[in-house]
Coordinates of C-alpha atoms in Angstrom, one line a residue:
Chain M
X164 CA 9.7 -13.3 22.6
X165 CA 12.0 -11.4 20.6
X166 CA 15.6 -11.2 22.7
X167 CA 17.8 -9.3 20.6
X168 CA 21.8 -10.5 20.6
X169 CA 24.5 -8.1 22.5
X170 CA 25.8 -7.7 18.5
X171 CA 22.6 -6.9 16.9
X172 CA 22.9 -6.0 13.8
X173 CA 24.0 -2.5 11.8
X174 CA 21.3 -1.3 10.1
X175 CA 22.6 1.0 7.3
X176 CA 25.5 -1.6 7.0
X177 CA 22.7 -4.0 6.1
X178 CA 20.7 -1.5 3.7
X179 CA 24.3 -1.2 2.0
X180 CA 23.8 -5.0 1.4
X181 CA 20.8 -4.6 0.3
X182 CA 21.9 -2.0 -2.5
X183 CA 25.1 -4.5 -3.4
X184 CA 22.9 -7.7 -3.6
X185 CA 20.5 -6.0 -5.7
X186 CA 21.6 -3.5 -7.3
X187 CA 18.4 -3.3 -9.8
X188 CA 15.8 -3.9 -6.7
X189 CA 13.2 -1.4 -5.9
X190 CA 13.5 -0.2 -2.6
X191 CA 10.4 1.4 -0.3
X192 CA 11.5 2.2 3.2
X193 CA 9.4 2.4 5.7
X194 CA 9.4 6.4 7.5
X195 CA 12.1 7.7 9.8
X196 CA 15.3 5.7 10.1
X197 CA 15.1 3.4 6.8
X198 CA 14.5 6.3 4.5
X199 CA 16.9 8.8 6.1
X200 CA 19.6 5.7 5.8
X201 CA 18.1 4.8 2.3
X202 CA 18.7 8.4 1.2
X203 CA 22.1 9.3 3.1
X204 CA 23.7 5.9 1.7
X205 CA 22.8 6.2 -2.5
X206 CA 19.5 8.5 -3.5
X207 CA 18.7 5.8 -6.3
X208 CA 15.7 6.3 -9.0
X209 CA 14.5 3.2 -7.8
X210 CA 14.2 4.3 -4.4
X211 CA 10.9 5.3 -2.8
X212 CA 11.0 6.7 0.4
X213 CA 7.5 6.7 2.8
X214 CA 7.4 9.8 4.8
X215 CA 4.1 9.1 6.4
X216 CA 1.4 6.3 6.5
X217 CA 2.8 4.5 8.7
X218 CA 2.0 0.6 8.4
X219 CA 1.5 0.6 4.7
X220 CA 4.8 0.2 3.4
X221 CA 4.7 -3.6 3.1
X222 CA 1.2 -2.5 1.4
X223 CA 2.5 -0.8 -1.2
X224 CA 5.5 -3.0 -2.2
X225 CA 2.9 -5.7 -2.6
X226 CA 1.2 -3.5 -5.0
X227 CA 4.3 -3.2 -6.7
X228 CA 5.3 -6.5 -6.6
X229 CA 2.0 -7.9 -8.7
X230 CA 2.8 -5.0 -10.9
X231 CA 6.6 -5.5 -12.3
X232 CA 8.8 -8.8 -12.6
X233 CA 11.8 -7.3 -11.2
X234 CA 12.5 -7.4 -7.7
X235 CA 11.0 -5.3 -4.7
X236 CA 12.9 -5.0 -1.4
X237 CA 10.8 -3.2 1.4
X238 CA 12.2 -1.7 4.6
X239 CA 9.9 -2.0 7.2
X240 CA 9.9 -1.5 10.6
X241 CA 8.8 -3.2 13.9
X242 CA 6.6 -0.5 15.1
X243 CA 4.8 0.2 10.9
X244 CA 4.3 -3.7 10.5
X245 CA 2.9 -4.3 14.3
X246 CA 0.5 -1.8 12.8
X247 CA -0.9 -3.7 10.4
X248 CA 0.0 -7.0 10.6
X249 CA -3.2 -8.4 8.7
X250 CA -0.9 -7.3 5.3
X251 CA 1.2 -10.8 6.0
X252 CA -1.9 -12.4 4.9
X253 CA -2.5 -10.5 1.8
X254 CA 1.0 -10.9 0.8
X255 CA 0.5 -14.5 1.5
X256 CA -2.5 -14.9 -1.0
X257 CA -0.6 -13.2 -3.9
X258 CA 3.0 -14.4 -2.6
X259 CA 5.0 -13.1 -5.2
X260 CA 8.7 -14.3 -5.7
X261 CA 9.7 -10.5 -6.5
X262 CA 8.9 -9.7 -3.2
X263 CA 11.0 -9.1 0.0
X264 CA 10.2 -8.1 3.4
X265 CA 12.8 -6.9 5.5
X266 CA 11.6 -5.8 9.2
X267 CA 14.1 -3.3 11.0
X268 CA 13.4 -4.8 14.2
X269 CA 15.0 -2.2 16.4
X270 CA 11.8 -2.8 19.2
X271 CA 11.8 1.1 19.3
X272 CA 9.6 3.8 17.5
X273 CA 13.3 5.4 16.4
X274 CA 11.9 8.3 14.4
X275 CA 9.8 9.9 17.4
X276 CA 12.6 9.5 20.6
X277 CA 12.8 5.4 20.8
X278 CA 10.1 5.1 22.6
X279 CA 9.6 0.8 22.5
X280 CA 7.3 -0.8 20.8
X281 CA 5.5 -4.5 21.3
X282 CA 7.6 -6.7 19.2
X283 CA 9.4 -7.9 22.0
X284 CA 5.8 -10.1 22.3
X285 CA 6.1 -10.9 18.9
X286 CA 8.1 -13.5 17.0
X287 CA 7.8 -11.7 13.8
X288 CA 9.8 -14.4 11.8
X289 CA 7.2 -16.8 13.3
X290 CA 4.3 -14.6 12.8
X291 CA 5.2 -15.2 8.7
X292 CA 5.9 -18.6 8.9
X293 CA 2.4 -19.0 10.1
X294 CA 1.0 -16.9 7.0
X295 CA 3.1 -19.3 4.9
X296 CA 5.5 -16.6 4.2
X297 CA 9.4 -18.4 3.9
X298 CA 11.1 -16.2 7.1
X299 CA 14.1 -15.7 8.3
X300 CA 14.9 -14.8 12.2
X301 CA 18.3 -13.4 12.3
X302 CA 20.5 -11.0 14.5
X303 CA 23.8 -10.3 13.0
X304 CA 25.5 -8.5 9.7
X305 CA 26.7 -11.4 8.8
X306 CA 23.3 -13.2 9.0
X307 CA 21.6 -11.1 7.3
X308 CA 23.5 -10.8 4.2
X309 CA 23.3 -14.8 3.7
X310 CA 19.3 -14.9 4.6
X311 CA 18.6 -11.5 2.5
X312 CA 20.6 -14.0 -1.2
X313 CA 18.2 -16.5 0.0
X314 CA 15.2 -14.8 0.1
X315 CA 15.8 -12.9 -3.1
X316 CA 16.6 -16.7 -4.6
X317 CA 13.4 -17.8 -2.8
X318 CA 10.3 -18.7 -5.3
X319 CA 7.8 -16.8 -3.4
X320 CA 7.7 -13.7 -1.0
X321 CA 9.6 -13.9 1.9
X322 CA 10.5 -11.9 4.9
X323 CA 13.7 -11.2 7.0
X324 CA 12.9 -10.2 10.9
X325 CA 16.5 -8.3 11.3
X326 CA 17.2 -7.6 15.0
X327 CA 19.3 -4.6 14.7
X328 CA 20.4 -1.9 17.2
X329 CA 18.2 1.2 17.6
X330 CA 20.2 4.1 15.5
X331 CA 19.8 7.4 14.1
X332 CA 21.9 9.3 12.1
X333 CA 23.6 12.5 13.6
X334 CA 22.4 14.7 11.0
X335 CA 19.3 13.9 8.8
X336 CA 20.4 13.7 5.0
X337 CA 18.5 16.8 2.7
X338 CA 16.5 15.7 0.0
X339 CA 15.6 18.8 -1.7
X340 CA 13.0 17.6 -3.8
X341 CA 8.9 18.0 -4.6
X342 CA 6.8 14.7 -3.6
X343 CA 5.7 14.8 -7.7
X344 CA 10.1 14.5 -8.6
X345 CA 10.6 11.9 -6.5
X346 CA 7.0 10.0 -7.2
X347 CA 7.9 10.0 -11.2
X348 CA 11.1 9.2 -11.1
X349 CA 10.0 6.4 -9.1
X350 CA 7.3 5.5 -11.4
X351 CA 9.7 6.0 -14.7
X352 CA 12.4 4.1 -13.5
X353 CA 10.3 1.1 -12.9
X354 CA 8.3 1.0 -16.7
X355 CA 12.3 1.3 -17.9
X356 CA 11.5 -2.2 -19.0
X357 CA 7.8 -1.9 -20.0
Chain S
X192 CA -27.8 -1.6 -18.1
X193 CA -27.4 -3.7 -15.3
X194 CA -24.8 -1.7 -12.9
X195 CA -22.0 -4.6 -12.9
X196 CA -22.0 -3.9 -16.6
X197 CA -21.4 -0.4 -16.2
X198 CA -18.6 -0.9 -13.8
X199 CA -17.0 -3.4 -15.8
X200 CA -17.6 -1.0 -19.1
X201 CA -16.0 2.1 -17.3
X202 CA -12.8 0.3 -15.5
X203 CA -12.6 -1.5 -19.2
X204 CA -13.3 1.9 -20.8
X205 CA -9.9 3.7 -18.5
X206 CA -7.3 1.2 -18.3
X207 CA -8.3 -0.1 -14.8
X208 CA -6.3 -3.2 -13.9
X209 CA -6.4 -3.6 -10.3
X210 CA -9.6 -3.8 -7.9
X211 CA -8.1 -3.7 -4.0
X212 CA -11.5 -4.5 -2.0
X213 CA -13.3 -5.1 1.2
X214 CA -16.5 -6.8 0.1
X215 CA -20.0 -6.3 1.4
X216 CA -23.5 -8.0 0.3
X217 CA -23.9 -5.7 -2.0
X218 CA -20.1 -5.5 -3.4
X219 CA -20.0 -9.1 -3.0
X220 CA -21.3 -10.1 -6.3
X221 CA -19.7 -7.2 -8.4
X222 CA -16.3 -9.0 -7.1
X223 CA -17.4 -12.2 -8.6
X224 CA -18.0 -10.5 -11.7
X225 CA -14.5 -8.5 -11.6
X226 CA -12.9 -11.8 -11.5
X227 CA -14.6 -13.5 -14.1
X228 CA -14.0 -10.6 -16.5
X229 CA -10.4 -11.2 -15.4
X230 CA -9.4 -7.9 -13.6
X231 CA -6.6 -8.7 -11.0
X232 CA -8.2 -8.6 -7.9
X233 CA -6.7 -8.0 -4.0
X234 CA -8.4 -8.7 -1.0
X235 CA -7.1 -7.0 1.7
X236 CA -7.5 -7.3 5.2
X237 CA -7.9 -3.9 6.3
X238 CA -9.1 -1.4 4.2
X239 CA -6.0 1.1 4.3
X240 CA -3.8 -1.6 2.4
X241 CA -5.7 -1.3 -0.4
X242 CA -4.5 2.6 -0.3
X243 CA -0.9 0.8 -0.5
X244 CA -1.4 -1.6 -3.0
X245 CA -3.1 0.4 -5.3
X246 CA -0.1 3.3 -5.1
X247 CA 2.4 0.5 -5.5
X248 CA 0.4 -0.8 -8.7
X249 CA 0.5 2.4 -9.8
X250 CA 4.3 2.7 -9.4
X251 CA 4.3 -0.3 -11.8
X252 CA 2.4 1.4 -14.4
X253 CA -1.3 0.2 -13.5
X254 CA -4.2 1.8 -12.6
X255 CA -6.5 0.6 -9.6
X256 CA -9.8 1.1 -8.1
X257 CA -10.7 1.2 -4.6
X258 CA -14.2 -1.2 -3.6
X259 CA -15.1 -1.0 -0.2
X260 CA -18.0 0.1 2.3
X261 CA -17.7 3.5 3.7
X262 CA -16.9 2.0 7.1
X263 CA -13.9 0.3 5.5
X264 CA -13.0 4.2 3.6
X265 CA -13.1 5.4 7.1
X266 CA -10.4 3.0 8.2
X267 CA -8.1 4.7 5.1
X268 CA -8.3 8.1 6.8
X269 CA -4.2 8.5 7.9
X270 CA -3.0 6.5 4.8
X271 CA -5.3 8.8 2.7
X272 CA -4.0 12.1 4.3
X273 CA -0.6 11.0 4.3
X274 CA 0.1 8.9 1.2
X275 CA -2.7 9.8 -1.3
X276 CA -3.3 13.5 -1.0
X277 CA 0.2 14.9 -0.6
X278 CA 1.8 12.7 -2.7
X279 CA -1.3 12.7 -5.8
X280 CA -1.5 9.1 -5.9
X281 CA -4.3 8.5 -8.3
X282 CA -7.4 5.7 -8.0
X283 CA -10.7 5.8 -8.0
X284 CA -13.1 4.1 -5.3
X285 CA -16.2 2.9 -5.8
X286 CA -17.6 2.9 -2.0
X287 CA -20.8 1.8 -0.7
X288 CA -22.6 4.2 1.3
X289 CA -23.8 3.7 4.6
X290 CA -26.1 5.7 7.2
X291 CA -28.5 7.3 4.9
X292 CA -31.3 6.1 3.5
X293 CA -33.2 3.1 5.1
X294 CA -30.0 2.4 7.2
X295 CA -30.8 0.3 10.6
X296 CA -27.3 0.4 11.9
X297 CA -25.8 3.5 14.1
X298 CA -23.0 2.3 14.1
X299 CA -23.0 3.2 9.9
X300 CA -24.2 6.4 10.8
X301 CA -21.3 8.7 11.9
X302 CA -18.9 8.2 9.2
X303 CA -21.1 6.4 6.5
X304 CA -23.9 9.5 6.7
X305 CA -20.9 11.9 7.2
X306 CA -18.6 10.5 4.8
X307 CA -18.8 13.4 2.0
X308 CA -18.2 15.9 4.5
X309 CA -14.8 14.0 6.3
X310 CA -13.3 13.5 2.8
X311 CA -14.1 16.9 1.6
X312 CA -12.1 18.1 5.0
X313 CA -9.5 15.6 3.9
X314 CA -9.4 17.5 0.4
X315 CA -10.2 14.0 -1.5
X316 CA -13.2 14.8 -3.9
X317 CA -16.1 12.5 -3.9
X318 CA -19.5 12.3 -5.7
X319 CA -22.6 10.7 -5.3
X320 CA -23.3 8.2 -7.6
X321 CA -26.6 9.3 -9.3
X322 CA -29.0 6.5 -9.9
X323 CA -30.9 8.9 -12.8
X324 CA -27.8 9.5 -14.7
X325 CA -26.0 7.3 -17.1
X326 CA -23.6 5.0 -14.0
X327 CA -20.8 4.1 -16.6
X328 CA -20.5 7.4 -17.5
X329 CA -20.2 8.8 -13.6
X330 CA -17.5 6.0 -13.2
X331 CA -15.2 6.8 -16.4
X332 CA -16.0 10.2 -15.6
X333 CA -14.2 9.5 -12.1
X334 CA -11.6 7.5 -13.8
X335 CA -10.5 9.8 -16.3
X336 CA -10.3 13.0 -13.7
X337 CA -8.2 10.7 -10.9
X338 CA -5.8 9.5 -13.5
X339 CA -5.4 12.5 -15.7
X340 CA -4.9 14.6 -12.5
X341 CA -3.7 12.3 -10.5
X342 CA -5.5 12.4 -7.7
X343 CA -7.8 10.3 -5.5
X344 CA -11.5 10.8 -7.0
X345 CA -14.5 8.5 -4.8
X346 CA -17.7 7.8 -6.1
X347 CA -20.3 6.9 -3.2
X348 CA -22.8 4.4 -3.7
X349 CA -26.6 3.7 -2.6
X350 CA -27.0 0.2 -1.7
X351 CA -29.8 0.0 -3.3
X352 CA -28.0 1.2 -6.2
X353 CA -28.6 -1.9 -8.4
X354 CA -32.9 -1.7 -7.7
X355 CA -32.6 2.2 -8.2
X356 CA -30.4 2.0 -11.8

């Protein structure tokens, strides 16, 4: 159902957004594409980048989400959500205004040769709607940055299905550190208000 | 000591906030119990979720327990091995266990009967829950070695758990 516009939008452009919009958020991007971008555009403590279990990023920002006040963005993908789409409901139950889906809907599995994926037979905007999530379907830049203020402002959890153009970047960024760094730094930039 | 009692006790006894479950009959009423003793309860839908909630919870400075049948542990096998192991994401999981004794269902069998030896391959360390011993104990026990460590650390239960304690 999904037809994606000629000027789809540019992901890292819109992860930039992201960062400018909310500047405090944390941010847990999905494997491949949305961590690589995550990492190449600002390697923030509040950043927490999923380098495997794929289809439980959404998970684990809910988990965060119950667990702090300040707001969660997650970076998911098309291909990790398809995966488990039963988490819409859970975050449904809980819906928690700190919360704040956005889907990389490139309809490719980027990170192993963009190979596609099913979304194109699913309205994942409408998929949300139906959980009672607040969604927004959009395909543009432009778009996005008005829906992402809106969802942020939005009094419960709420997910952006952002058509963007399949991309990978030329070279993948280094991040030269252990799992435990980057776990704890996580974890102690998040109690910085507890 | 009845064994909702002792559960309650130990999670009470470590700091655990968070119960991500999968109920069964048996799990069921320990649930209803968890709730009215006001620990923050998750259903999920599928059981690997629960691996991601409870990591994020514990990103926010909570600590969280796994309940689930050992069919639904089996379901957690790629977020387990790729999330909770390399990373040392810390809960405990209190699991029903399948397949053994008294089990009428093959379809429990392969990964309920064989569940020690699949998360021993997976490097997440396990226990049977032993009816003889002192069952708060076993389940602070399990606490305090996941969190201090941090590390996944399941406890496997007999169903018949609560007629045996």
């Amino acid at each position: 159902m999904s037809t994606y516009p000629e000027d789809a939008a540019d992901q890292y452009r819109c992860i930039e957004l992201v960062l400018e919009t909310t500047p405090d958020a944390a941010v847990i991007s999905n494997l491949g594409t949305s961590s690589w971008s995550l990492i190449d555009i600002e390697d923030r403590e509040r950043n927490f980048y999923m380098n495997g279990a794929m289809g439980l990023t959404t998970a684990t920002a809910l988990g965060l989400a119950i667990s702090t006040d300040d707001q969660v963005t997650v970076l998911d993908g098309d291909g990790s959500l398809l995966m488990s789409l039963g988490v819409l409901s859970t975050v449904a139950e809980r819906d928690p205004s700190n919360l704040t889906i956005v889907v990389m809907n490139n309809g490719a599995f980027e990170t192993t040769g963009r190979q596609p994926t099913l979304s194109k037979n699913v309205d994942v905007g409408a998929v949300a709607a139906d959980c009672s999530l607040e969604s927004w379907s959009v395909g543009s830049t432009e778009e996005f940055a008005d829906a992402y203020a809106a969802a942020v402002e939005h009094d419960g959890a709420a997910l952006i299905d952002l058509a963007v153009e399949p991309f990978t970047p030329e070279d993948y960024p280094s991040l030269d550190y252990a799992h435990s760094h980057i776990k704890h730094r996580f974890r102690t930039a998040m109690a910085g208000d507890r | 000591m009845d064994w909702h009692d002792a559960v309650v006790d130990a999670f009470n006894e470590r700091d655990v906030e968070v119960v991500a479950y999968l109920p069964d009959s048996v799990l069921a009423p320990l649930i209803e119990r968890l709730e009215e003793e006001s620990f923050d309860t998750v259903l999920v839908s599928r059981e690997e979720e629960a691996i991601g909630v409870l990591a994020g919870a514990w990103f926010g400075g909570r600590r969280g327990a796994l309940v689930c049948q050992t069919s639904g542990l089996a379901n957690t096998f790629n977020a387990m091995g790729s999330f909770t192991v390399p990373w040392g994401i810390p809960f405990v999981g209190l699991v029903t266990h399948r397949g053994g004794l008294g089990e009428h269902n093959r379809a429990q069998i392969p990964a309920g009967y064989g569940m020690p030896d699949l998360l021993g391959a997976l490097g997440v360390r396990n226990r049977q829950l032993d009816s003889a011993l002192d069952v708060k104990s076993q389940i602070s026990r399990a606490a305090e070695t996941a969190f201090a460590t941090e590390d996944a650390f399941v406890l496997l239960m007999d169903p018949k758990l609560g007629e045996l304690a």
